Coordinates of C-alpha atoms and ligand atoms in Angstrom, one line a residue:
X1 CA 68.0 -14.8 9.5
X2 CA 64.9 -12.4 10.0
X3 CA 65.5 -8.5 9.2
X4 CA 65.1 -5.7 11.6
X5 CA 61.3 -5.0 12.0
X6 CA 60.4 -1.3 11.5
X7 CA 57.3 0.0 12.5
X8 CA 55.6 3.4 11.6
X9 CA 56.1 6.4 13.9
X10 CA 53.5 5.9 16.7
X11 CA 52.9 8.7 19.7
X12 CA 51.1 7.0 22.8
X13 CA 49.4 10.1 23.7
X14 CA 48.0 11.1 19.9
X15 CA 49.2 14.3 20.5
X16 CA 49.5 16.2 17.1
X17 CA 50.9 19.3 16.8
X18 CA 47.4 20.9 14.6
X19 CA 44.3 19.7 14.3
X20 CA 43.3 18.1 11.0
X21 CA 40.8 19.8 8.7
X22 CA 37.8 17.7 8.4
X23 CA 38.0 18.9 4.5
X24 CA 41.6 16.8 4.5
X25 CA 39.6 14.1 5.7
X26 CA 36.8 13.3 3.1
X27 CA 38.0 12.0 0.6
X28 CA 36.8 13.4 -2.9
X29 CA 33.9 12.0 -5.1
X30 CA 32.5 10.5 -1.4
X31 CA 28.9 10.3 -1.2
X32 CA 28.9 12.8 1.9
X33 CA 29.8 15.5 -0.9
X34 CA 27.2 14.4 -3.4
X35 CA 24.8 15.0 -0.5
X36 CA 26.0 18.1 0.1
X37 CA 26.4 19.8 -3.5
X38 CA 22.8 18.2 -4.2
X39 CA 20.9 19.5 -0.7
X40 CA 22.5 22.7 -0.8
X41 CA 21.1 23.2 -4.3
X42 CA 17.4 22.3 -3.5
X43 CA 14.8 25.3 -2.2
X44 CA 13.9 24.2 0.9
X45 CA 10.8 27.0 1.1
X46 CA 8.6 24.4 1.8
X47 CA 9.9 23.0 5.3
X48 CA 10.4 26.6 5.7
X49 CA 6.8 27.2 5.8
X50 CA 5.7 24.9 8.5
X51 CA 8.5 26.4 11.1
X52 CA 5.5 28.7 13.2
X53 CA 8.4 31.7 14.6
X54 CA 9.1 32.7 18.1
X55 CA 10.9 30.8 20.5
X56 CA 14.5 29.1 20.6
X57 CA 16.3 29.4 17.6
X58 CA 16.3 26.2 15.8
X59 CA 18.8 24.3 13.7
X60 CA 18.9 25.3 9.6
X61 CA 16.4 23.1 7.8
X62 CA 19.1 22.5 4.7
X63 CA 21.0 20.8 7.3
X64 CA 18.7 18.7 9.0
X65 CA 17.9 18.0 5.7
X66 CA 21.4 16.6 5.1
X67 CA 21.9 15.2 8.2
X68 CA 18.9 12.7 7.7
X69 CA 19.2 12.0 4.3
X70 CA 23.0 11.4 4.6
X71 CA 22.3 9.0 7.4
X72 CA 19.5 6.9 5.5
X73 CA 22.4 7.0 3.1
X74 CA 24.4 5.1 5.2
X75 CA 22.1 2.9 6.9
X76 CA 21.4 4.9 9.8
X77 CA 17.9 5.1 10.6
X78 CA 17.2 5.6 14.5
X79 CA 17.2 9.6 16.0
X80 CA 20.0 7.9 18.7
X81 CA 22.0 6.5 16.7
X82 CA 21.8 9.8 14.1
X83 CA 22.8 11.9 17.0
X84 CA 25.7 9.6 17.8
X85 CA 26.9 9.7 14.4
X86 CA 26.8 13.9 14.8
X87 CA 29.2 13.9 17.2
X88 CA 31.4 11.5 16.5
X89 CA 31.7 10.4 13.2
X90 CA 34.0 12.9 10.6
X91 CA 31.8 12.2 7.7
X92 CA 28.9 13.7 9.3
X93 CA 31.0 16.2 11.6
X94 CA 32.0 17.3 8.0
X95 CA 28.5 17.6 7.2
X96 CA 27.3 19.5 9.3
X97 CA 30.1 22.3 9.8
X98 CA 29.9 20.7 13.5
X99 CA 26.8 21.3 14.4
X100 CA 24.9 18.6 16.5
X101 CA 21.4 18.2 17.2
X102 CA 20.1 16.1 20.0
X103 CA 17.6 12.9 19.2
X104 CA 14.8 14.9 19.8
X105 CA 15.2 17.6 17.6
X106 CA 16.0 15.6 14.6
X107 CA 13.1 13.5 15.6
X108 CA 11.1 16.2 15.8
X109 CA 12.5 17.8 12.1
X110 CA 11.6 14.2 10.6
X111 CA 8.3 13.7 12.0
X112 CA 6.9 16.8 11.5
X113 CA 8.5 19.1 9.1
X114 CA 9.0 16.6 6.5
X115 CA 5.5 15.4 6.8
X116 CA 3.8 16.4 4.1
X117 CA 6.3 18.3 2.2
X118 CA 9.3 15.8 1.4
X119 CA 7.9 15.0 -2.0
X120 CA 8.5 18.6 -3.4
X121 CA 12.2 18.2 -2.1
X122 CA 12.4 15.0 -3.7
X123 CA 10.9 16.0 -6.9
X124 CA 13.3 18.7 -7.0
X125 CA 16.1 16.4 -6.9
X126 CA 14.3 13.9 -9.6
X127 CA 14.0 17.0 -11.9
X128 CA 17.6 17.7 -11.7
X129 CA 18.4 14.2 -12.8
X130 CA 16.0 14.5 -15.6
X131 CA 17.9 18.1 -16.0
X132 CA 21.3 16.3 -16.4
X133 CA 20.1 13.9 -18.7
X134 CA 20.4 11.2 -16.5
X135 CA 16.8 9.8 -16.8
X136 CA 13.8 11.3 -18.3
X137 CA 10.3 12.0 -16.9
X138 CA 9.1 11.4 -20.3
X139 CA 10.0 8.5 -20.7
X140 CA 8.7 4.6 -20.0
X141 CA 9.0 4.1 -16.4
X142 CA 9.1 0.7 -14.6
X143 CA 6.5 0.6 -11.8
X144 CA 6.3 -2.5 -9.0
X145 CA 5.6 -2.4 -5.4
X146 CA 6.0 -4.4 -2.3
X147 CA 5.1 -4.4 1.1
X148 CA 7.1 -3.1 4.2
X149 CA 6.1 -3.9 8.0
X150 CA 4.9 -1.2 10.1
X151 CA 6.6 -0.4 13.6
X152 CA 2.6 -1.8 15.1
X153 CA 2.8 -4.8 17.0
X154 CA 2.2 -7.9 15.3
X155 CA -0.6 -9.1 17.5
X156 CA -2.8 -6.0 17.7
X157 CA -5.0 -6.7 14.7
X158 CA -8.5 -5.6 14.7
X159 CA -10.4 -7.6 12.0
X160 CA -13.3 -5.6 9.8
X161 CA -15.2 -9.5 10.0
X162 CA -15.4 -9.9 13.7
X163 CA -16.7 -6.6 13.8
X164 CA -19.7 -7.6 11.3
X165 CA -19.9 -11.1 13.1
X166 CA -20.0 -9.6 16.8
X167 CA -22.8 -7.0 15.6
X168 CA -24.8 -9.8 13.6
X169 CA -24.6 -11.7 17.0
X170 CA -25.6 -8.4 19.3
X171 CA -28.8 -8.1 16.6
X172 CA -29.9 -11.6 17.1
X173 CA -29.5 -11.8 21.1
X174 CA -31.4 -8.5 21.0
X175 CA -34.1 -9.9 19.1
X176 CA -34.3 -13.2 20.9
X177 CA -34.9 -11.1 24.2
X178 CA -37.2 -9.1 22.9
X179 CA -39.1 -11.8 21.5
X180 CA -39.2 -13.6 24.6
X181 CA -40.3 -10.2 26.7
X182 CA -43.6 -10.2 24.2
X183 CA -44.2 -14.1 25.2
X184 CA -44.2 -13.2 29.1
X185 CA -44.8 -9.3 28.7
X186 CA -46.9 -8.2 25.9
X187 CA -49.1 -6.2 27.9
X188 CA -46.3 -4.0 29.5
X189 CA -45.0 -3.8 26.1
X190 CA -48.3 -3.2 24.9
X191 CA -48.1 0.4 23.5
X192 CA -44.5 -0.4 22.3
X193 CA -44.0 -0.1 18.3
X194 CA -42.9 -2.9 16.8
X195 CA -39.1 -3.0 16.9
X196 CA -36.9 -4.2 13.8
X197 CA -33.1 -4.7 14.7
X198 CA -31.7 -4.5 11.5
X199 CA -30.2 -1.1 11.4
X200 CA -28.8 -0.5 15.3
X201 CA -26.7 1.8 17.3
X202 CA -25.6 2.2 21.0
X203 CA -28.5 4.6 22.0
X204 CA -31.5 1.9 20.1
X205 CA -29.8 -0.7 21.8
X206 CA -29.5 1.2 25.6
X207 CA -33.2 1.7 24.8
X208 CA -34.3 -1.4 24.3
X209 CA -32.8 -3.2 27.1
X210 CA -33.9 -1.1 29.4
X211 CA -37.9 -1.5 28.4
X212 CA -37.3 -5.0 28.5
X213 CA -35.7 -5.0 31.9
X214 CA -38.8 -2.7 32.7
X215 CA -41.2 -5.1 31.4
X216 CA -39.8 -8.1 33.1
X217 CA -39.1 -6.6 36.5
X218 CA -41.8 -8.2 38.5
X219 CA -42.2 -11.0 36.7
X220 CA -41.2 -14.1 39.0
X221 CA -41.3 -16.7 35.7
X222 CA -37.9 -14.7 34.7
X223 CA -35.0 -17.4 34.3
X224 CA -31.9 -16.1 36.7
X225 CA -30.1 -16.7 33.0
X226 CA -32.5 -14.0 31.7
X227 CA -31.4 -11.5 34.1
X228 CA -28.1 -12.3 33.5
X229 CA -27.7 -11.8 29.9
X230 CA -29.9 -8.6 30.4
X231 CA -27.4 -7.1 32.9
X232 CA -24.8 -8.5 30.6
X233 CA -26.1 -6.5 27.5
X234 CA -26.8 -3.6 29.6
X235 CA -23.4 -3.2 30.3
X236 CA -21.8 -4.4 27.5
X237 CA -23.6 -4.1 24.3
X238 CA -23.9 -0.2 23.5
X239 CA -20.1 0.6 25.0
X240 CA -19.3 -2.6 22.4
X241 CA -21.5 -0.7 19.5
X242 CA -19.7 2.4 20.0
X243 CA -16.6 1.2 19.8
X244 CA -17.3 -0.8 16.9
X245 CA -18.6 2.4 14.9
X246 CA -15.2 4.1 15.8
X247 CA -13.4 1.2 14.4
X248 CA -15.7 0.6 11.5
X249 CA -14.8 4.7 10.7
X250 CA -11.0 3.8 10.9
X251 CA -11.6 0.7 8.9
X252 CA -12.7 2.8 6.0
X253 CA -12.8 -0.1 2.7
X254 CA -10.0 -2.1 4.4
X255 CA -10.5 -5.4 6.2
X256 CA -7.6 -4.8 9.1
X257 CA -5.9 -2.3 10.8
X258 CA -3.2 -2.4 13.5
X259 CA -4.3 -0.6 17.5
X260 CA -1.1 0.4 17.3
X261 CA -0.6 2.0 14.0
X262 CA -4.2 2.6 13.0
X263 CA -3.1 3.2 9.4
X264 CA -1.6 0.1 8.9
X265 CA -3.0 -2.4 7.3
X266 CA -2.4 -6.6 8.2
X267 CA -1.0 -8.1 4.5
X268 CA 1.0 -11.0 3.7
X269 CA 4.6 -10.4 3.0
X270 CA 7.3 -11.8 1.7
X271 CA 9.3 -12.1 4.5
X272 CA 8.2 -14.9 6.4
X273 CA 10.5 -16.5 8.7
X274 CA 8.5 -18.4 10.3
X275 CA 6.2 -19.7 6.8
X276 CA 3.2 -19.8 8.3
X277 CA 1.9 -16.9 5.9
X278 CA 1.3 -15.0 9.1
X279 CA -0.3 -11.2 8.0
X280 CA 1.2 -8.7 9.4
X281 CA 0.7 -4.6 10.2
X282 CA 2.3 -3.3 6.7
X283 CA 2.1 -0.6 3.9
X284 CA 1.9 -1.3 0.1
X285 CA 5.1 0.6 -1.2
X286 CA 4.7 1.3 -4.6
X287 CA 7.5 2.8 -7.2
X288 CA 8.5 3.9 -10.5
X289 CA 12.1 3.5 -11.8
X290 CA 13.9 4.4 -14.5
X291 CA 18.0 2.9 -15.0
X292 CA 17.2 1.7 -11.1
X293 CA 16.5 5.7 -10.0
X294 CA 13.3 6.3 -8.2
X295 CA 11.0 8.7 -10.2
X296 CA 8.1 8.5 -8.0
X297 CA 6.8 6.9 -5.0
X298 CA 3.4 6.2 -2.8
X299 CA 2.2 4.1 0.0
X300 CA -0.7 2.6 0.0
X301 CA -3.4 0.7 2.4
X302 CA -4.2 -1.8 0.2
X303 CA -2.5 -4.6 -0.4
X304 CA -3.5 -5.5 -3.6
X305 CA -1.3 -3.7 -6.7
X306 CA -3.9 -3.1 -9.4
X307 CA -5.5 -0.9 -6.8
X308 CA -2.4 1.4 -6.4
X309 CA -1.9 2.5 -10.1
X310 CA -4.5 5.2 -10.7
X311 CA -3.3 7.2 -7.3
X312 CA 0.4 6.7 -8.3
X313 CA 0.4 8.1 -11.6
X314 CA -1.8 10.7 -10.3
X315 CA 0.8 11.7 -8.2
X316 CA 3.6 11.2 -10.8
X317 CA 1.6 13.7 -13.0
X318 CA 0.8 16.7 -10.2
X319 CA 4.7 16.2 -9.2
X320 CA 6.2 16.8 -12.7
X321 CA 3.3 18.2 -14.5
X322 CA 4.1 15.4 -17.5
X323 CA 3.2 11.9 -18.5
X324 CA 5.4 8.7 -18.7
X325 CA 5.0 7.6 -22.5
X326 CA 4.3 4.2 -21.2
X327 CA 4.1 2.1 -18.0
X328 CA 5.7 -1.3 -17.3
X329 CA 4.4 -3.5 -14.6
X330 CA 3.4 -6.9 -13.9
X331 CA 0.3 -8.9 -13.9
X332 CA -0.5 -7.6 -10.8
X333 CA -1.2 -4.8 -12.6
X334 CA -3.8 -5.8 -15.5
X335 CA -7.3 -4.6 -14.9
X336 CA -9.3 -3.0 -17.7
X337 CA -9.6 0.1 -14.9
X338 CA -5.9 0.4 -15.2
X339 CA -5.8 -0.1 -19.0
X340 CA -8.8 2.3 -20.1
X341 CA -6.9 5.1 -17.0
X342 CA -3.6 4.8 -19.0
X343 CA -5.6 5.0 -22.3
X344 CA -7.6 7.9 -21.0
X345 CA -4.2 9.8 -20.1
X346 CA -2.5 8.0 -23.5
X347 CA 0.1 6.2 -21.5
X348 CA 1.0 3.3 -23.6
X349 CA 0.5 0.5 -21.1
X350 CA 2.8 -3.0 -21.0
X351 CA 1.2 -4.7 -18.6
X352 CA 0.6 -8.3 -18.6
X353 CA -2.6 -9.7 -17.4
X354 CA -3.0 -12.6 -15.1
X355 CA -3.3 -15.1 -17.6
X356 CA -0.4 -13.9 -19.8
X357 CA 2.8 -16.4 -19.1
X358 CA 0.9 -19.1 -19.1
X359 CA -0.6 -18.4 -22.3
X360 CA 2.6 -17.5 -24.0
X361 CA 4.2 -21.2 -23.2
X362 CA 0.5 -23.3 -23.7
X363 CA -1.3 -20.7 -25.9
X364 CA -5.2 -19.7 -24.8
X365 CA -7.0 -22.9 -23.2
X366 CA -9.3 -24.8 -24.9
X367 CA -12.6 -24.5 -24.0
X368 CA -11.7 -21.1 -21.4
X369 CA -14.3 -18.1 -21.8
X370 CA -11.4 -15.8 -23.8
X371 CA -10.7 -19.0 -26.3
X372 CA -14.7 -18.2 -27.5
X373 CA -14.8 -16.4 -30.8
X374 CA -16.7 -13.2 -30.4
X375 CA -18.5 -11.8 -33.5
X376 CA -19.2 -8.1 -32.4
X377 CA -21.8 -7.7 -35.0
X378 CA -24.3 -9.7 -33.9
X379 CA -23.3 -9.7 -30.3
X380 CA -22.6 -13.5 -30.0
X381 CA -20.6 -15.8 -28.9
X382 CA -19.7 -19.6 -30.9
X383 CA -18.8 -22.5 -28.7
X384 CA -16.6 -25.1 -29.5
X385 CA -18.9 -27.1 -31.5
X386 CA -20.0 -24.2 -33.6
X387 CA -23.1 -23.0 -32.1
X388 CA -24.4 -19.5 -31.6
X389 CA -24.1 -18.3 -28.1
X390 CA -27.0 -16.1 -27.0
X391 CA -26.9 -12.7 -25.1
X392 CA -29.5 -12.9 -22.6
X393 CA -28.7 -9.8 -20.3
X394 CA -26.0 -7.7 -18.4
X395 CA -25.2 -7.1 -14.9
X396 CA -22.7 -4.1 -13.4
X397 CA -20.4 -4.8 -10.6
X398 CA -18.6 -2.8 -8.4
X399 CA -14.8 -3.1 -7.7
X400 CA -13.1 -2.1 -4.4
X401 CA -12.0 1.4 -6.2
X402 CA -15.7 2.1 -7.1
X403 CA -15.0 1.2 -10.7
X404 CA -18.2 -0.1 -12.5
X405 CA -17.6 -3.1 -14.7
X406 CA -20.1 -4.1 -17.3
X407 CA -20.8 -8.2 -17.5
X408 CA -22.2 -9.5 -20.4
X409 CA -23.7 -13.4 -20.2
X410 CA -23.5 -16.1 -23.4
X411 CA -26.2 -18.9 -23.7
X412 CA -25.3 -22.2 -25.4
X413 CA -28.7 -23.1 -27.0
X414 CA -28.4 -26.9 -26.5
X415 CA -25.4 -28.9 -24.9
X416 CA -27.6 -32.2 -24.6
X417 CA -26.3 -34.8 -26.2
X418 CA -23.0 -32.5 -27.2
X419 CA -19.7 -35.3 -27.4
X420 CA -17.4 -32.4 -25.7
X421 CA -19.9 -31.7 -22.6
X422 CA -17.7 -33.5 -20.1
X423 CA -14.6 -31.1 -20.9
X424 CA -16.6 -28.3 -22.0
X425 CA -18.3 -27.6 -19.0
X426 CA -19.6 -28.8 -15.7
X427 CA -23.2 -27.4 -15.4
X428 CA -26.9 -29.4 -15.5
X429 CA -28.2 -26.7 -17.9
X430 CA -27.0 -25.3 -21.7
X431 CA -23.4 -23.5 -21.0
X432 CA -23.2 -19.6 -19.7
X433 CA -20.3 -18.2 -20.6
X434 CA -19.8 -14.0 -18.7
X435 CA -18.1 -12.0 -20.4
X436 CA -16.3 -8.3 -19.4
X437 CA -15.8 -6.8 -23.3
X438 CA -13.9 -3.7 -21.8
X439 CA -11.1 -6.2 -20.1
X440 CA -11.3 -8.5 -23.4
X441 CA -10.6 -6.1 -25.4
X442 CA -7.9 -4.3 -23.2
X443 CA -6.3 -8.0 -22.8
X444 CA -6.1 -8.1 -26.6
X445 CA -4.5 -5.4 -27.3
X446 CA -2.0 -6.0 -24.4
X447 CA -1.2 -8.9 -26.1
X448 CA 0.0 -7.5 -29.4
X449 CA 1.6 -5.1 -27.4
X450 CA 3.5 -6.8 -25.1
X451 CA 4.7 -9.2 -28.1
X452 CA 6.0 -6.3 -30.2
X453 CA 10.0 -5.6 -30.2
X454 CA 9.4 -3.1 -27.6
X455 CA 7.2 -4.7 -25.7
X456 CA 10.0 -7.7 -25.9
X457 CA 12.6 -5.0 -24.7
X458 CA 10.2 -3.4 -22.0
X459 CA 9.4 -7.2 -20.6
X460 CA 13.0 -7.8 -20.7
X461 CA 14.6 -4.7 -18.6
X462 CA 11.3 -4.6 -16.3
X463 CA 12.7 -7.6 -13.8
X464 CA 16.1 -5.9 -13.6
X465 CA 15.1 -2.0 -13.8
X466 CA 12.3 -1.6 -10.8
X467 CA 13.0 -5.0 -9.0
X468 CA 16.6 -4.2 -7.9
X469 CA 15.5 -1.6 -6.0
X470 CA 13.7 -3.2 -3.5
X471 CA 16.2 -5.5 -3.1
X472 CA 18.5 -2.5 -2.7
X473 CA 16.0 -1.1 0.0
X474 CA 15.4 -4.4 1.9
X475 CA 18.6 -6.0 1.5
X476 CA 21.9 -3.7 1.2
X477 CA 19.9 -1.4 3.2
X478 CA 18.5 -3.4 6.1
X479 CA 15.6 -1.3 5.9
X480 CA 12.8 -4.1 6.7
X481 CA 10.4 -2.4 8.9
X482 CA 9.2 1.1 9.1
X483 CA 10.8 3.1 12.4
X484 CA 7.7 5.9 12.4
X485 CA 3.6 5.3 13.0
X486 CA 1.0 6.4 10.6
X487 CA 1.5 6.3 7.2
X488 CA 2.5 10.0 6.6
X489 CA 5.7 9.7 8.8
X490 CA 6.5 6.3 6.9
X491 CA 5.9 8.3 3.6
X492 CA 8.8 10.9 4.8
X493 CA 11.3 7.6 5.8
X494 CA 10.1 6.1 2.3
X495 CA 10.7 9.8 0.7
X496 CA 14.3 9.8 2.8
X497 CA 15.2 6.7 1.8
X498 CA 14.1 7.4 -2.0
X499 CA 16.4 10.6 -2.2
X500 CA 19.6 8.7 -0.3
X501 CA 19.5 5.8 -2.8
X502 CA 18.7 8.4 -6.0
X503 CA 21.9 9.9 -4.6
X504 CA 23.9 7.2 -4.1
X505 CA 23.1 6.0 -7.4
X506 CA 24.2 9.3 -9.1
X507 CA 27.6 8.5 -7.2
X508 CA 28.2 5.2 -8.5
Ligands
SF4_601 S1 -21.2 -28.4 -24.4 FE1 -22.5 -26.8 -25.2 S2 -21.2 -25.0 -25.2 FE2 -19.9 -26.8 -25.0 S3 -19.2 -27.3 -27.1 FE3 -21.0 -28.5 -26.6 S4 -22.7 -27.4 -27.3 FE4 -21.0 -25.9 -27.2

């Protein structure tokens, strides 16, 4: 036999007789409060100072501070679906003593007063971790980056090549024109200097056609395809030039950028659904951890990491006004600029180089450059089969940051007749062996480094210390693509995000 079923008092028309205190409602040690006690503790001077006076009064920066950095907290990122939240969720009501600003307004607060000033907020809040003793700036710190779409449409690349290509192909139809004008024309064109088309621009080029077109006017030989292509390139060519100069000053050193989100740049990334390593309109995110909390972060343009170092510890160092002791990272990393910056600033670096795993399970390969003794006294090389490998000159090169490497080049004096030439090497003539000292040397003593308990340690917490975060960001946090354009408003959403999961992390 079942037993009388009781059920809980219910009233249909949720009438109660006071209404609840929101305080009642938040339960204590909730990460609404942490984002309270923490914002309300920060000087928020600096978004102060971009507020111009006059007008509408406007809504307390401390709590549009909260507001957003609550809601990237807890995975709300749009201005709708904030404003939503405002005025109907208790957590936020809680928050903000009520208050509830429309879409605009908090769009408006993100876009433009964070821009450009987040980082001091969020450095505030990093020093009081390190004030707590819950990291310290001191300290190694784990640095790693990955790439995060842009809002930009997928499809609205503009390529740095086609721009050379098309203006290569403008310089040659010019010159083809102009050589057939002389054939048919020379003495119109008579008094004309001779014109060079390597270096053009929209106003040489308007020039030009039009003395040709001049010259050729009454001349009934003309093909009708001649005309054409010099009404074509009368139209076309210097509104084409100009608008390859405006891209070409947007381009700056990168190969890509987005129409739609001219700071973007196209990268490969990770995530790709439809693997068919299909670039896409992205940032280079770029942090440094330490027990998973985010010390410091940057975006970047280029998609390349080794690239990204030198401006990120800048920034680490201007923020705090202190060094890490040392810096972990990956072989993405290992570039003798990056080694002789940290040595420079005496940041112990453990980073591997791109050869490292591979030489830690297989050891150096035979016969490969670095397996070469180098005797430093005499400035030679020895080969495999013992012979004295001559210096015969350096050359610089440049790398994409400017930096100025120094290449030495090795001379075998005879590999005729040598018993090891087929797996020694593969050219006609004695063996040339190039060699970069400064990255040899940095490489060796990343090596020792790298293999020393700490090092061990350090290589050891790296994956699980800076790694976890991204997947934090990406994964727990759904937060795949960037919501604002240009890479300033993404900085504030990265520096947003950055204090929510700091916070959330001092929490747990
Ligand atoms: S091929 Fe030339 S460089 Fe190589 S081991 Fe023989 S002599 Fe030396």
């Amino acid at each position: 036999m079942s037993g009388k079923v009781v059920f809980k008092p219910y009233d249909p028309d949720q009438a109660t007789f006071l209404p609840y205190s929101l305080e009642e409602l938040v339960p204590l040690g909730h990460p609404v409060r942490i984002v309270k006690q923490v914002v309300d503790q920060v000087d928020v001077k600096p978004i102060n100072r971009k507020y111009k006076g006059g007008g509408a009064s406007s809504f307390h920066p401390r709590l549009m501070l909260k507001l957003l950095v609550y809601g990237y907290l807890s995975n709300t990122y749009s201005s709708r679906k904030l404003e939503e939240q405002a005025q109907q969720n208790i957590h936020f009501m809680w928050l903000l003593g009520m208050k509830k600003p429309d879409h605009n307004t908090i769009n408006r607060f993100r876009s433009h007063k964070l821009s450009g000033v987040l980082k001091e907020i969020f450095s505030q809040i990093v020093l009081l971790l390190n004030q707590e003793g819950i990291v310290c700036l001191k300290e190694a710190v784990f640095t790693d980056g990955t790439k995060i779409e842009s809002t930009a449409n997928r499809y609205s690349f503009v390529w740095g090549k086609s721009i050379k290509t098309n203006k290569e192909k403008i310089k040659s139809q010019l010159d083809e024109l102009w050589q057939y004008a002389q054939g048919i024309a020379a003495e119109e064109l008579k008094d004309t200097a001779p014109l060079t088309f390597e270096q053009i621009n929209p106003e040489k080029v308007k020039q030009t056609v039009a003395r040709i077109d001049a010259a050729l006017d009454d001349k009934p030989q003309v093909s009708k395809k001649v005309k054409q292509k010099l009404n074509y390139a009368k139209k076309n060519w210097p509104e084409n030039l100009e608008r390859y100069q405006q891209q070409e000053e947007i381009l700056e050193e990168r190969n890509s950028y987005s129409k739609t989100d001219p700071d973007a740049t196209f990268m490969r990334l990770k995530e790709d659904h439809m693997l068919n390593g299909q670039l896409k309109p992205a940032y280079n995110l770029q942090i440094s951890t330490q027990e998973q909390f985010i010390l410091n972060y940057s975006l970047h343009q280029s998609s390349t990491d080794y690239q990204t170092l030198v401006p990120h510890l800048d920034q680490y160092e201007a923020l705090y006004a202190q060094k890490p002791e040392a810096v972990v990272a990956d072989a993405g990393y290992g570039s003798d600029e990056n080694y002789e910056m940290l040595k420079e600033k005496c940041i112990e670096a453990y980073i591997k180089y791109n050869t490292f795993d591979k030489e830690q399970k297989e050891g150096i390969k035979a016969f490969s450059n670095d397996s070469l003794h180098y005797n430093e006294q005499g400035n030679f090389l020895v080969c495999p089969m013992g012979q004295r490998m001559t210096h015969i000159g350096d050359h610089q090169r440049k790398t994409k940051t400017g930096y100025i490497q120094t290449i030495s080049s090795y001379q075998a004096p005879n590999c005729q007749n040598c018993p090891i030439r087929g797996v020694c090497h593969k050219a006609k003539d004695n063996r040339i062996v190039e060699v970069n000292h400064k990255l040899r040397r940095a490489k060796e003593q990343a090596r020792e480094r790298l293999n020393t308990q700490q090092g061990l340690k350090y290589r050891k917490q790296r994956p699980v210390d800076v790694e976890p975060v991204f997947a934090h960001i990406k994964a727990n946090r759904g937060f795949k693509r960037f919501l604002l354009r240009g890479i300033n408003k993404a900085e504030v959403e990265i520096g947003l995000l950055s204090i929510a999961h700091n916070l959330k992390k001092w929490k747990a």
